Coordinates of N, CA and C and ligand atoms in Angstrom, one line a residue:
M694 N -0.1 6.4 -35.8 CA -0.8 6.3 -34.5 C 0.1 5.9 -33.4
T695 N 0.1 6.6 -32.3 CA 0.9 6.3 -31.1 C 0.2 5.4 -30.1
A696 N 0.7 4.3 -29.7 CA 0.1 3.5 -28.8 C 0.2 4.1 -27.4
T697 N -0.8 4.0 -26.6 CA -0.8 4.5 -25.2 C 0.2 3.7 -24.4
R698 N 1.1 4.3 -23.7 CA 2.0 3.6 -22.9 C 1.3 3.1 -21.6
A699 N 1.5 1.9 -21.2 CA 0.9 1.5 -19.9 C 1.4 2.4 -18.8
G700 N 0.4 2.6 -17.9 CA 0.8 3.5 -16.7 C 1.7 2.8 -15.8
R701 N 2.0 3.4 -14.7 CA 2.9 2.9 -13.6 C 2.0 2.7 -12.4
F702 N 2.5 1.7 -11.6 CA 1.7 1.2 -10.4 C 2.7 1.4 -9.2
I703 N 2.3 2.3 -8.3 CA 3.1 2.6 -7.1 C 2.2 2.3 -5.9
T704 N 2.8 1.6 -4.9 CA 2.1 1.3 -3.7 C 2.8 2.0 -2.5
L705 N 2.0 2.4 -1.5 CA 2.6 2.9 -0.3 C 2.3 1.9 0.9
E706 N 3.3 1.5 1.6 CA 3.0 0.5 2.6 C 3.7 1.0 4.0
G707 N 3.3 0.4 5.0 CA 3.9 0.7 6.3 C 2.8 0.4 7.5
G708 N 3.3 0.6 8.7 CA 2.4 0.4 9.8 C 1.4 1.5 10.0
E709 N 0.8 1.5 11.2 CA -0.2 2.5 11.5 C 0.5 3.8 11.8
G710 N -0.2 4.9 11.4 CA 0.3 6.3 11.7 C 1.6 6.7 10.9
A711 N 1.9 6.0 9.8 CA 3.1 6.3 9.0 C 2.9 7.5 8.1
G712 N 1.6 7.9 7.9 CA 1.3 9.1 7.1 C 1.1 8.7 5.6
K713 N 0.7 7.5 5.3 CA 0.6 7.0 3.9 C -0.4 7.9 3.2
S714 N -1.6 8.1 3.8 CA -2.6 8.8 3.0 C -2.2 10.2 2.6
T715 N -1.6 10.9 3.6 CA -1.1 12.3 3.3 C -0.1 12.3 2.2
Q716 N 0.8 11.3 2.3 CA 1.9 11.3 1.3 C 1.4 10.8 -0.1
L717 N 0.4 10.0 -0.1 CA -0.2 9.5 -1.3 C -0.8 10.8 -2.1
R718 N -1.5 11.6 -1.3 CA -2.1 12.8 -1.9 C -1.1 13.7 -2.5
R719 N 0.0 13.9 -1.7 CA 1.1 14.8 -2.1 C 1.8 14.3 -3.4
L720 N 2.1 13.0 -3.4 CA 2.7 12.4 -4.6 C 1.8 12.5 -5.8
A721 N 0.5 12.2 -5.6 CA -0.4 12.3 -6.7 C -0.4 13.8 -7.3
A722 N -0.4 14.8 -6.4 CA -0.3 16.2 -6.9 C 0.9 16.5 -7.7
R723 N 2.0 15.9 -7.2 CA 3.3 16.2 -7.9 C 3.3 15.5 -9.3
L724 N 2.8 14.3 -9.3 CA 2.7 13.6 -10.6 C 1.8 14.3 -11.6
R725 N 0.7 14.8 -11.1 CA -0.2 15.5 -11.9 C 0.4 16.8 -12.5
G726 N 1.3 17.4 -11.6 CA 2.1 18.6 -12.0 C 3.0 18.3 -13.2
C727 N 3.3 17.0 -13.4 CA 4.2 16.6 -14.5 C 3.3 16.2 -15.7
G728 N 2.0 16.5 -15.6 CA 1.1 16.2 -16.8 C 0.6 14.8 -16.8
L729 N 0.8 14.0 -15.8 CA 0.4 12.6 -15.8 C -1.1 12.5 -15.2
R730 N -1.8 11.5 -15.7 CA -3.1 11.2 -15.2 C -2.9 10.2 -14.1
V731 N -3.5 10.5 -12.9 CA -3.2 9.7 -11.7 C -4.6 9.2 -11.0
V732 N -4.6 7.9 -10.7 CA -5.7 7.4 -9.9 C -5.2 7.1 -8.5
E733 N -6.0 7.7 -7.5 CA -5.6 7.5 -6.1 C -6.6 6.4 -5.5
T734 N -6.0 5.3 -5.0 CA -6.9 4.3 -4.4 C -6.3 3.7 -3.2
R735 N -7.0 2.7 -2.6 CA -6.6 2.2 -1.3 C -7.0 0.8 -1.1
E736 N -6.4 0.1 -0.2 CA -6.8 -1.3 0.2 C -6.9 -1.4 1.7
P737 N -7.7 -2.2 2.3 CA -8.7 -3.0 1.5 C -9.8 -2.0 1.0
G738 N -10.2 -2.3 -0.2 CA -11.2 -1.4 -0.9 C -10.7 -1.0 -2.3
G739 N -11.2 0.2 -2.7 CA -10.7 0.7 -4.0 C -11.7 0.4 -5.2
S740 N -12.6 -0.6 -5.0 CA -13.7 -0.8 -6.0 C -14.9 -1.1 -5.1
A741 N -16.1 -1.0 -5.7 CA -17.3 -1.1 -4.9 C -17.4 -2.5 -4.2
R742 N -17.1 -3.6 -4.8 CA -17.2 -4.9 -4.1 C -16.1 -5.0 -3.1
A743 N -14.9 -4.5 -3.3 CA -13.8 -4.5 -2.3 C -14.1 -3.6 -1.1
E744 N -14.8 -2.5 -1.4 CA -15.2 -1.6 -0.3 C -16.2 -2.3 0.6
A745 N -17.1 -3.1 0.1 CA -18.0 -3.9 0.9 C -17.3 -4.9 1.8
L746 N -16.3 -5.5 1.2 CA -15.5 -6.5 2.0 C -14.7 -5.8 3.1
R747 N -14.2 -4.5 2.7 CA -13.5 -3.7 3.7 C -14.3 -3.6 5.0
E748 N -15.6 -3.3 4.9 CA -16.4 -3.1 6.1 C -16.4 -4.4 6.9
V749 N -16.6 -5.5 6.2 CA -16.7 -6.8 7.0 C -15.3 -7.0 7.7
I750 N -14.2 -6.8 7.0 CA -12.9 -7.1 7.6 C -12.6 -6.2 8.8
L751 N -12.7 -4.8 8.5 CA -12.3 -3.9 9.5 C -13.2 -3.8 10.7
S752 N -14.4 -4.3 10.6 CA -15.4 -4.3 11.7 C -14.9 -5.4 12.7
G753 N -14.1 -6.3 12.3 CA -13.7 -7.4 13.1 C -14.6 -8.6 13.0
K754 N -15.6 -8.5 12.1 CA -16.5 -9.6 12.0 C -15.9 -10.9 11.5
A755 N -14.8 -10.7 10.8 CA -14.1 -11.9 10.2 C -13.0 -12.4 11.0
K756 N -12.7 -11.8 12.2 CA -11.5 -12.1 13.0 C -11.6 -13.6 13.4
A757 N -12.8 -14.1 13.7 CA -12.9 -15.5 14.2 C -12.5 -16.5 13.1
M758 N -12.4 -16.0 11.8 CA -12.0 -16.9 10.8 C -10.5 -17.2 10.8
G759 N -9.8 -16.4 11.6 CA -8.4 -16.6 11.8 C -7.6 -15.9 10.6
P760 N -6.3 -15.7 10.7 CA -5.5 -15.0 9.7 C -5.6 -15.6 8.3
G761 N -5.8 -16.9 8.2 CA -6.0 -17.6 6.9 C -7.3 -17.1 6.2
G762 N -8.4 -17.1 7.0 CA -9.7 -16.6 6.5 C -9.6 -15.1 6.1
E763 N -9.0 -14.4 7.0 CA -8.9 -12.9 6.7 C -8.0 -12.7 5.5
A764 N -6.9 -13.5 5.3 CA -6.0 -13.3 4.2 C -6.8 -13.6 2.9
L765 N -7.7 -14.6 2.9 CA -8.5 -14.9 1.7 C -9.5 -13.8 1.4
L766 N -10.0 -13.1 2.5 CA -11.0 -12.0 2.2 C -10.2 -10.8 1.6
F767 N -9.0 -10.5 2.2 CA -8.2 -9.4 1.6 C -7.9 -9.8 0.1
A768 N -7.6 -11.0 -0.1 CA -7.2 -11.4 -1.5 C -8.4 -11.3 -2.4
A769 N -9.6 -11.7 -2.0 CA -10.8 -11.5 -2.8 C -11.0 -10.1 -3.1
A770 N -10.9 -9.2 -2.1 CA -11.0 -7.8 -2.3 C -10.0 -7.3 -3.3
R771 N -8.8 -7.8 -3.2 CA -7.7 -7.3 -4.1 C -7.9 -7.8 -5.5
M772 N -8.4 -9.0 -5.7 CA -8.7 -9.4 -7.1 C -9.7 -8.5 -7.8
D773 N -10.7 -8.1 -7.0 CA -11.7 -7.2 -7.7 C -11.1 -5.8 -7.9
H774 N -10.4 -5.3 -6.9 CA -9.7 -4.1 -7.1 C -8.8 -4.0 -8.3
L775 N -8.1 -5.1 -8.5 CA -7.2 -5.2 -9.7 C -8.0 -5.2 -11.0
D776 N -9.1 -6.0 -11.0 CA -9.9 -6.2 -12.2 C -10.7 -4.9 -12.5
A777 N -11.3 -4.4 -11.5 CA -12.3 -3.3 -11.8 C -11.6 -1.9 -11.8
R778 N -10.5 -1.8 -11.2 CA -9.9 -0.4 -11.1 C -8.5 -0.3 -11.6
I779 N -7.6 -1.2 -11.0 CA -6.2 -1.0 -11.3 C -5.8 -1.3 -12.7
R780 N -6.1 -2.5 -13.2 CA -5.6 -2.9 -14.6 C -6.3 -2.0 -15.6
P781 N -7.6 -1.6 -15.5 CA -8.1 -0.7 -16.6 C -7.4 0.6 -16.6
A782 N -7.1 1.1 -15.4 CA -6.4 2.5 -15.4 C -5.0 2.4 -16.0
L783 N -4.3 1.3 -15.6 CA -2.9 1.1 -16.2 C -3.0 1.0 -17.7
A784 N -4.0 0.3 -18.2 CA -4.2 0.1 -19.6 C -4.4 1.4 -20.3
R785 N -5.1 2.3 -19.6 CA -5.4 3.7 -20.2 C -4.2 4.6 -20.1
G786 N -3.1 4.1 -19.5 CA -1.9 4.9 -19.4 C -1.8 5.7 -18.1
E787 N -2.7 5.5 -17.2 CA -2.8 6.3 -16.0 C -1.8 5.7 -14.9
W788 N -1.4 6.5 -14.0 CA -0.5 6.1 -12.9 C -1.4 5.8 -11.7
V789 N -1.3 4.6 -11.2 CA -2.1 4.2 -10.1 C -1.3 4.2 -8.8
L790 N -1.8 5.0 -7.8 CA -1.2 5.0 -6.5 C -2.1 4.4 -5.5
S791 N -1.6 3.3 -4.8 CA -2.5 2.6 -3.9 C -1.9 2.7 -2.4
D792 N -2.8 3.1 -1.5 CA -2.5 3.2 -0.1 C -2.7 1.7 0.4
R793 N -1.6 1.0 0.5 CA -1.6 -0.5 0.9 C -1.9 -1.3 -0.3
F794 N -1.3 -2.5 -0.4 CA -1.5 -3.5 -1.4 C -1.0 -4.9 -0.8
A795 N -0.5 -5.7 -1.7 CA -0.2 -7.1 -1.3 C 0.8 -7.2 -0.1
D796 N 1.7 -6.3 0.0 CA 2.7 -6.4 1.1 C 2.0 -6.3 2.5
S797 N 0.9 -5.7 2.5 CA 0.2 -5.6 3.8 C -0.3 -7.0 4.2
T798 N -0.7 -7.8 3.3 CA -1.1 -9.2 3.6 C 0.1 -9.9 4.2
R799 N 1.2 -9.7 3.5 CA 2.4 -10.4 3.9 C 2.8 -10.0 5.4
A800 N 2.7 -8.7 5.7 CA 3.1 -8.2 7.0 C 2.0 -8.5 8.0
Y801 N 0.8 -8.2 7.8 CA -0.3 -8.3 8.8 C -0.7 -9.8 9.0
Q802 N -1.1 -10.5 7.9 CA -1.6 -11.8 8.0 C -0.4 -12.8 8.1
G803 N 0.7 -12.5 7.4 CA 1.9 -13.3 7.4 C 2.7 -13.2 8.7
A804 N 3.3 -12.1 8.9 CA 4.1 -11.9 10.1 C 3.3 -11.9 11.4
L805 N 2.2 -11.1 11.4 CA 1.4 -11.0 12.7 C 0.6 -12.3 12.9
G806 N 0.0 -12.8 11.8 CA -0.9 -13.9 11.9 C -0.2 -15.2 11.8
A807 N 1.1 -15.2 11.5 CA 2.0 -16.4 11.4 C 1.5 -17.4 10.3
L808 N 1.1 -16.8 9.2 CA 0.8 -17.7 8.1 C 2.1 -18.1 7.4
P809 N 2.2 -19.4 6.9 CA 3.4 -19.8 6.3 C 3.7 -19.1 5.0
G810 N 5.0 -18.9 4.8 CA 5.5 -18.1 3.6 C 5.0 -18.8 2.3
D811 N 5.0 -20.1 2.2 CA 4.6 -20.7 0.9 C 3.2 -20.5 0.6
L812 N 2.3 -20.4 1.7 CA 0.9 -20.2 1.5 C 0.7 -18.7 0.9
L813 N 1.5 -17.8 1.5 CA 1.4 -16.4 1.1 C 1.9 -16.2 -0.3
D814 N 3.0 -16.9 -0.7 CA 3.5 -16.9 -2.0 C 2.5 -17.3 -3.0
A815 N 1.8 -18.5 -2.7 CA 0.8 -19.0 -3.6 C -0.4 -18.1 -3.8
L816 N -0.8 -17.6 -2.6 CA -2.0 -16.7 -2.6 C -1.7 -15.4 -3.5
E817 N -0.5 -14.9 -3.3 CA -0.1 -13.7 -4.0 C 0.0 -13.9 -5.5
R818 N 0.5 -15.1 -5.9 CA 0.6 -15.4 -7.3 C -0.7 -15.5 -7.9
V819 N -1.7 -16.1 -7.3 CA -3.0 -16.3 -7.8 C -3.7 -14.9 -7.8
T820 N -3.6 -14.2 -6.8 CA -4.3 -12.9 -6.6 C -3.8 -11.9 -7.6
L821 N -2.5 -11.7 -7.7 CA -2.0 -10.6 -8.5 C -2.0 -11.0 -10.0
D822 N -1.9 -12.3 -10.3 CA -1.9 -12.7 -11.7 C -1.0 -11.9 -12.6
G823 N 0.2 -11.6 -12.1 CA 1.2 -10.9 -12.9 C 1.3 -9.3 -12.7
T824 N 0.2 -8.8 -12.1 CA 0.2 -7.3 -11.9 C 0.9 -6.9 -10.6
R825 N 2.2 -6.5 -10.7 CA 2.9 -6.2 -9.5 C 3.3 -4.7 -9.6
P826 N 3.4 -4.1 -8.4 CA 3.8 -2.7 -8.4 C 5.2 -2.4 -9.1
D827 N 5.3 -1.3 -9.7 CA 6.6 -0.9 -10.3 C 7.5 -0.3 -9.2
L828 N 6.9 0.3 -8.2 CA 7.6 0.9 -7.1 C 6.8 0.7 -5.8
T829 N 7.4 0.3 -4.7 CA 6.7 0.3 -3.4 C 7.5 1.1 -2.4
L830 N 6.8 2.1 -1.9 CA 7.4 3.0 -0.9 C 7.0 2.5 0.5
I831 N 8.0 2.0 1.3 CA 7.7 1.5 2.6 C 8.0 2.6 3.6
L832 N 7.0 3.2 4.2 CA 7.1 4.3 5.1 C 7.4 3.7 6.5
D833 N 8.6 4.0 7.0 CA 9.1 3.3 8.2 C 9.2 4.3 9.3
L834 N 8.7 3.9 10.5 CA 8.9 4.7 11.7 C 8.8 3.8 12.9
P835 N 9.4 4.2 14.1 CA 9.3 3.3 15.3 C 7.8 3.1 15.6
A836 N 7.5 1.9 16.1 CA 6.1 1.5 16.4 C 5.5 2.4 17.4
E837 N 6.2 2.9 18.4 CA 5.7 3.8 19.4 C 5.1 5.1 18.8
L838 N 6.0 5.6 17.9 CA 5.6 6.9 17.2 C 4.4 6.7 16.4
G839 N 4.3 5.6 15.6 CA 3.2 5.3 14.7 C 1.9 5.1 15.5
M840 N 2.0 4.4 16.6 CA 0.8 4.2 17.4 C 0.3 5.5 18.0
A841 N 1.3 6.4 18.5 CA 0.9 7.7 19.1 C 0.2 8.5 18.0
R842 N 0.7 8.5 16.8 CA 0.1 9.3 15.7 C -1.3 8.8 15.4
A843 N -1.4 7.5 15.3 CA -2.7 6.9 15.0 C -3.7 7.2 16.1
D844 N -3.3 7.2 17.4 CA -4.2 7.5 18.5 C -4.7 9.0 18.4
A845 N -3.7 9.8 18.1 CA -4.0 11.3 18.0 C -5.0 11.5 16.8
R846 N -4.8 10.8 15.7 CA -5.7 11.0 14.5 C -7.1 10.5 14.8
R847 N -7.2 9.5 15.6 CA -8.5 8.9 15.9 C -9.3 9.7 16.9
G848 N -8.6 10.6 17.7 CA -9.2 11.3 18.8 C -9.8 10.3 19.8
G849 N -11.1 10.5 20.1 CA -11.7 9.5 21.0 C -12.3 8.3 20.3
G850 N -12.2 8.3 19.0 CA -12.8 7.2 18.2 C -12.3 5.8 18.5
Q851 N -13.1 4.8 18.1 CA -12.7 3.5 18.4 C -11.7 2.9 17.4
A852 N -10.7 2.2 18.0 CA -9.7 1.6 17.1 C -10.3 0.5 16.3
D853 N -9.9 0.3 15.0 CA -10.4 -0.8 14.2 C -9.7 -2.1 14.5
R854 N -10.1 -3.1 13.8 CA -9.6 -4.5 14.0 C -8.1 -4.6 14.2
F855 N -7.3 -3.8 13.4 CA -5.8 -3.9 13.5 C -5.2 -2.9 14.3
E856 N -5.8 -1.7 14.4 CA -5.3 -0.6 15.2 C -5.2 -1.0 16.7
S857 N -6.1 -1.9 17.1 CA -6.2 -2.3 18.5 C -5.2 -3.3 18.9
E858 N -4.3 -3.8 18.0 CA -3.2 -4.7 18.3 C -2.2 -3.9 19.2
G859 N -1.5 -4.6 20.1 CA -0.5 -4.0 21.0 C 0.8 -3.6 20.4
L860 N 1.6 -3.0 21.2 CA 2.9 -2.4 20.8 C 3.8 -3.6 20.2
D861 N 3.8 -4.7 20.8 CA 4.6 -5.8 20.3 C 4.3 -6.2 18.9
S862 N 3.0 -6.2 18.6 CA 2.5 -6.5 17.2 C 3.0 -5.5 16.2
H863 N 2.9 -4.2 16.7 CA 3.4 -3.1 15.8 C 4.9 -3.2 15.5
R864 N 5.6 -3.6 16.5 CA 7.1 -3.8 16.3 C 7.3 -4.9 15.3
K865 N 6.5 -6.0 15.4 CA 6.7 -7.1 14.5 C 6.3 -6.7 13.0
L866 N 5.3 -5.8 12.9 CA 4.9 -5.3 11.6 C 6.0 -4.5 11.0
R867 N 6.6 -3.7 11.8 CA 7.7 -2.8 11.3 C 8.8 -3.7 10.7
A868 N 9.2 -4.7 11.5 CA 10.2 -5.6 11.1 C 9.8 -6.4 9.8
A869 N 8.6 -6.7 9.7 CA 8.1 -7.5 8.5 C 8.2 -6.6 7.3
F870 N 7.8 -5.3 7.4 CA 7.9 -4.5 6.2 C 9.4 -4.3 5.8
L871 N 10.3 -4.1 6.8 CA 11.7 -4.0 6.4 C 12.2 -5.2 5.8
D872 N 11.8 -6.4 6.2 CA 12.2 -7.7 5.6 C 11.7 -7.7 4.1
I873 N 10.5 -7.3 3.9 CA 10.0 -7.3 2.5 C 10.9 -6.4 1.7
A874 N 11.2 -5.2 2.2 CA 12.1 -4.3 1.4 C 13.4 -4.9 1.1
R875 N 14.0 -5.6 2.1 CA 15.3 -6.2 1.9 C 15.2 -7.3 0.9
A876 N 14.1 -8.1 0.9 CA 14.0 -9.2 0.0 C 13.7 -8.8 -1.5
D877 N 13.3 -7.5 -1.7 CA 12.9 -7.1 -3.0 C 13.4 -5.7 -3.3
P878 N 14.7 -5.5 -3.3 CA 15.3 -4.1 -3.4 C 15.0 -3.4 -4.7
A879 N 14.8 -4.2 -5.8 CA 14.5 -3.7 -7.1 C 13.1 -2.9 -7.1
R880 N 12.2 -3.4 -6.2 CA 10.9 -2.8 -6.2 C 10.7 -1.8 -5.1
C881 N 11.3 -2.1 -3.9 CA 11.0 -1.4 -2.7 C 12.0 -0.3 -2.3
V882 N 11.5 0.8 -1.8 CA 12.4 1.8 -1.2 C 11.9 2.2 0.2
V883 N 12.8 2.1 1.2 CA 12.4 2.5 2.5 C 12.5 4.0 2.7
I884 N 11.4 4.6 3.3 CA 11.4 6.0 3.5 C 11.3 6.3 5.0
D885 N 12.1 7.2 5.5 CA 12.1 7.5 7.0 C 10.8 8.3 7.2
A886 N 9.8 7.7 7.8 CA 8.5 8.4 8.0 C 8.4 9.2 9.3
S887 N 9.5 9.1 10.1 CA 9.5 9.9 11.4 C 9.8 11.4 11.1
A888 N 10.3 11.7 9.9 CA 10.7 13.1 9.6 C 9.4 13.9 9.4
S889 N 9.5 15.2 9.1 CA 8.4 16.1 8.9 C 7.7 15.7 7.6
P890 N 6.4 16.0 7.4 CA 5.7 15.6 6.2 C 6.4 16.2 5.0
E891 N 7.0 17.4 5.1 CA 7.7 17.9 3.9 C 8.9 17.1 3.6
M892 N 9.6 16.7 4.6 CA 10.9 15.9 4.3 C 10.5 14.6 3.7
V893 N 9.4 14.0 4.3 CA 9.0 12.7 3.7 C 8.6 12.8 2.3
E894 N 7.8 13.9 2.0 CA 7.4 14.1 0.6 C 8.6 14.3 -0.3
A895 N 9.6 15.0 0.1 CA 10.8 15.2 -0.7 C 11.5 13.9 -0.9
A896 N 11.6 13.0 0.1 CA 12.3 11.7 0.0 C 11.5 10.8 -1.0
I897 N 10.2 10.9 -0.9 CA 9.4 10.1 -1.9 C 9.6 10.6 -3.3
W898 N 9.6 11.9 -3.5 CA 9.7 12.4 -4.8 C 11.1 12.0 -5.4
A899 N 12.1 12.1 -4.5 CA 13.5 11.7 -5.0 C 13.5 10.2 -5.4
A900 N 12.8 9.4 -4.6 CA 12.7 7.9 -5.0 C 12.0 7.7 -6.3
A901 N 10.9 8.5 -6.5 CA 10.1 8.3 -7.7 C 10.9 8.8 -8.9
H902 N 11.7 9.9 -8.7 CA 12.5 10.4 -9.8 C 13.6 9.4 -10.2
A903 N 14.2 8.8 -9.1 CA 15.3 7.9 -9.4 C 14.8 6.7 -10.2
R904 N 13.5 6.3 -10.0 CA 12.9 5.2 -10.6 C 12.4 5.5 -12.0
F905 N 11.8 6.7 -12.2 CA 11.1 7.0 -13.4 C 11.6 8.3 -14.0
A906 N 12.9 8.5 -14.0 CA 13.4 9.8 -14.4 C 12.9 10.2 -15.8
D907 N 13.0 9.3 -16.7 CA 12.6 9.6 -18.1 C 11.1 10.1 -18.2
E908 N 10.3 9.2 -17.6 CA 8.8 9.5 -17.7 C 8.4 10.8 -17.1
L909 N 9.1 11.1 -15.9 CA 8.7 12.3 -15.2 C 9.2 13.5 -16.0
T910 N 10.3 13.4 -16.6 CA 10.8 14.6 -17.3 C 10.0 14.8 -18.6
R911 N 9.7 13.6 -19.3 CA 8.9 13.7 -20.5 C 7.5 14.2 -20.2
G912 N 6.9 13.7 -19.1 CA 5.6 14.1 -18.7 C 5.5 15.6 -18.5
A913 N 6.6 16.2 -17.9 CA 6.6 17.6 -17.6 C 6.8 18.5 -18.9
A914 N 7.3 17.9 -19.9 CA 7.7 18.7 -21.1 C 6.5 19.2 -21.9
Ligands
TYD2145 P1 -7.0 1.6 7.2 O1 -8.1 2.3 7.9 O2 -7.0 1.7 5.7 O3 -5.7 1.8 7.9 P2 -4.3 2.5 7.5 O4 -4.5 4.0 7.7 O5 -3.4 2.0 8.6 O6 -3.9 2.0 6.2 O7 -7.2 0.1 7.6 C1 -6.6 -1.0 6.9 C2 -6.2 -2.0 8.0 O8 -6.2 -3.3 7.4 C3 -4.8 -1.7 8.5 O9 -4.8 -2.0 9.9 C4 -3.9 -2.8 7.8 C5 -4.9 -3.9 7.5 N1 -4.6 -4.8 6.4 C6 -4.3 -6.1 6.5 O10 -4.3 -6.6 7.6 N2 -4.1 -6.9 5.4 C7 -4.1 -6.4 4.1 O11 -3.9 -7.1 3.1 C8 -4.5 -5.0 4.0 C9 -4.5 -4.4 2.6 C10 -4.7 -4.2 5.1

């Protein structure tokens, strides 16, 4: 009997308009092309209870609770996402791709909301309970470009709770994601997201190959 190998957990992170959702779909397609089973998910959300919390958070209803309160809501959503969706999929040997995960709390509530690092460390430890991404792709681009792309994508639609932050905040976010990558080079790879979608896709695939060469070759065989 051959035991099922645990799947791999990959997260995509970055500021607004970085193209995470497009790139997640493209990466998922490539992995499936290697014969792997892939789950595409997102945060906040990804499970029924976490999606309910997503509505509360992104509507801005929780803004008055402050960054600490918002961080706890993101963490509660994340715990359910991990329990209901991520860990079961990994245990079945599937590859899980998540559009945002814990680094977003560190960047948005930590750097933007000015929550202390030790509080974030403790919250992350409790929330993740040992389930950390195998690879985190940080899609990096200048704040101006990201905001322009996000505006174009929205058309005339209303900005959500975080999209409506100003340029300075988006610059801080960019710096925060780059700090996260510098602090954990074994897990994080920074991808230049200002390039064309095809070039970004190729850079992501190269990073995945560098990390999981054996599995991707075996999967394709
Ligand atoms: P979403 O519509 O998914 O935006 P995006 O396309 O930028 O991923 O909205 C998620 C928003 O929530 C986004 O502005 C980032 C923010 N966020 C946090 O502030 N903290 C978190 O822990 C997470 C997961 C997201």
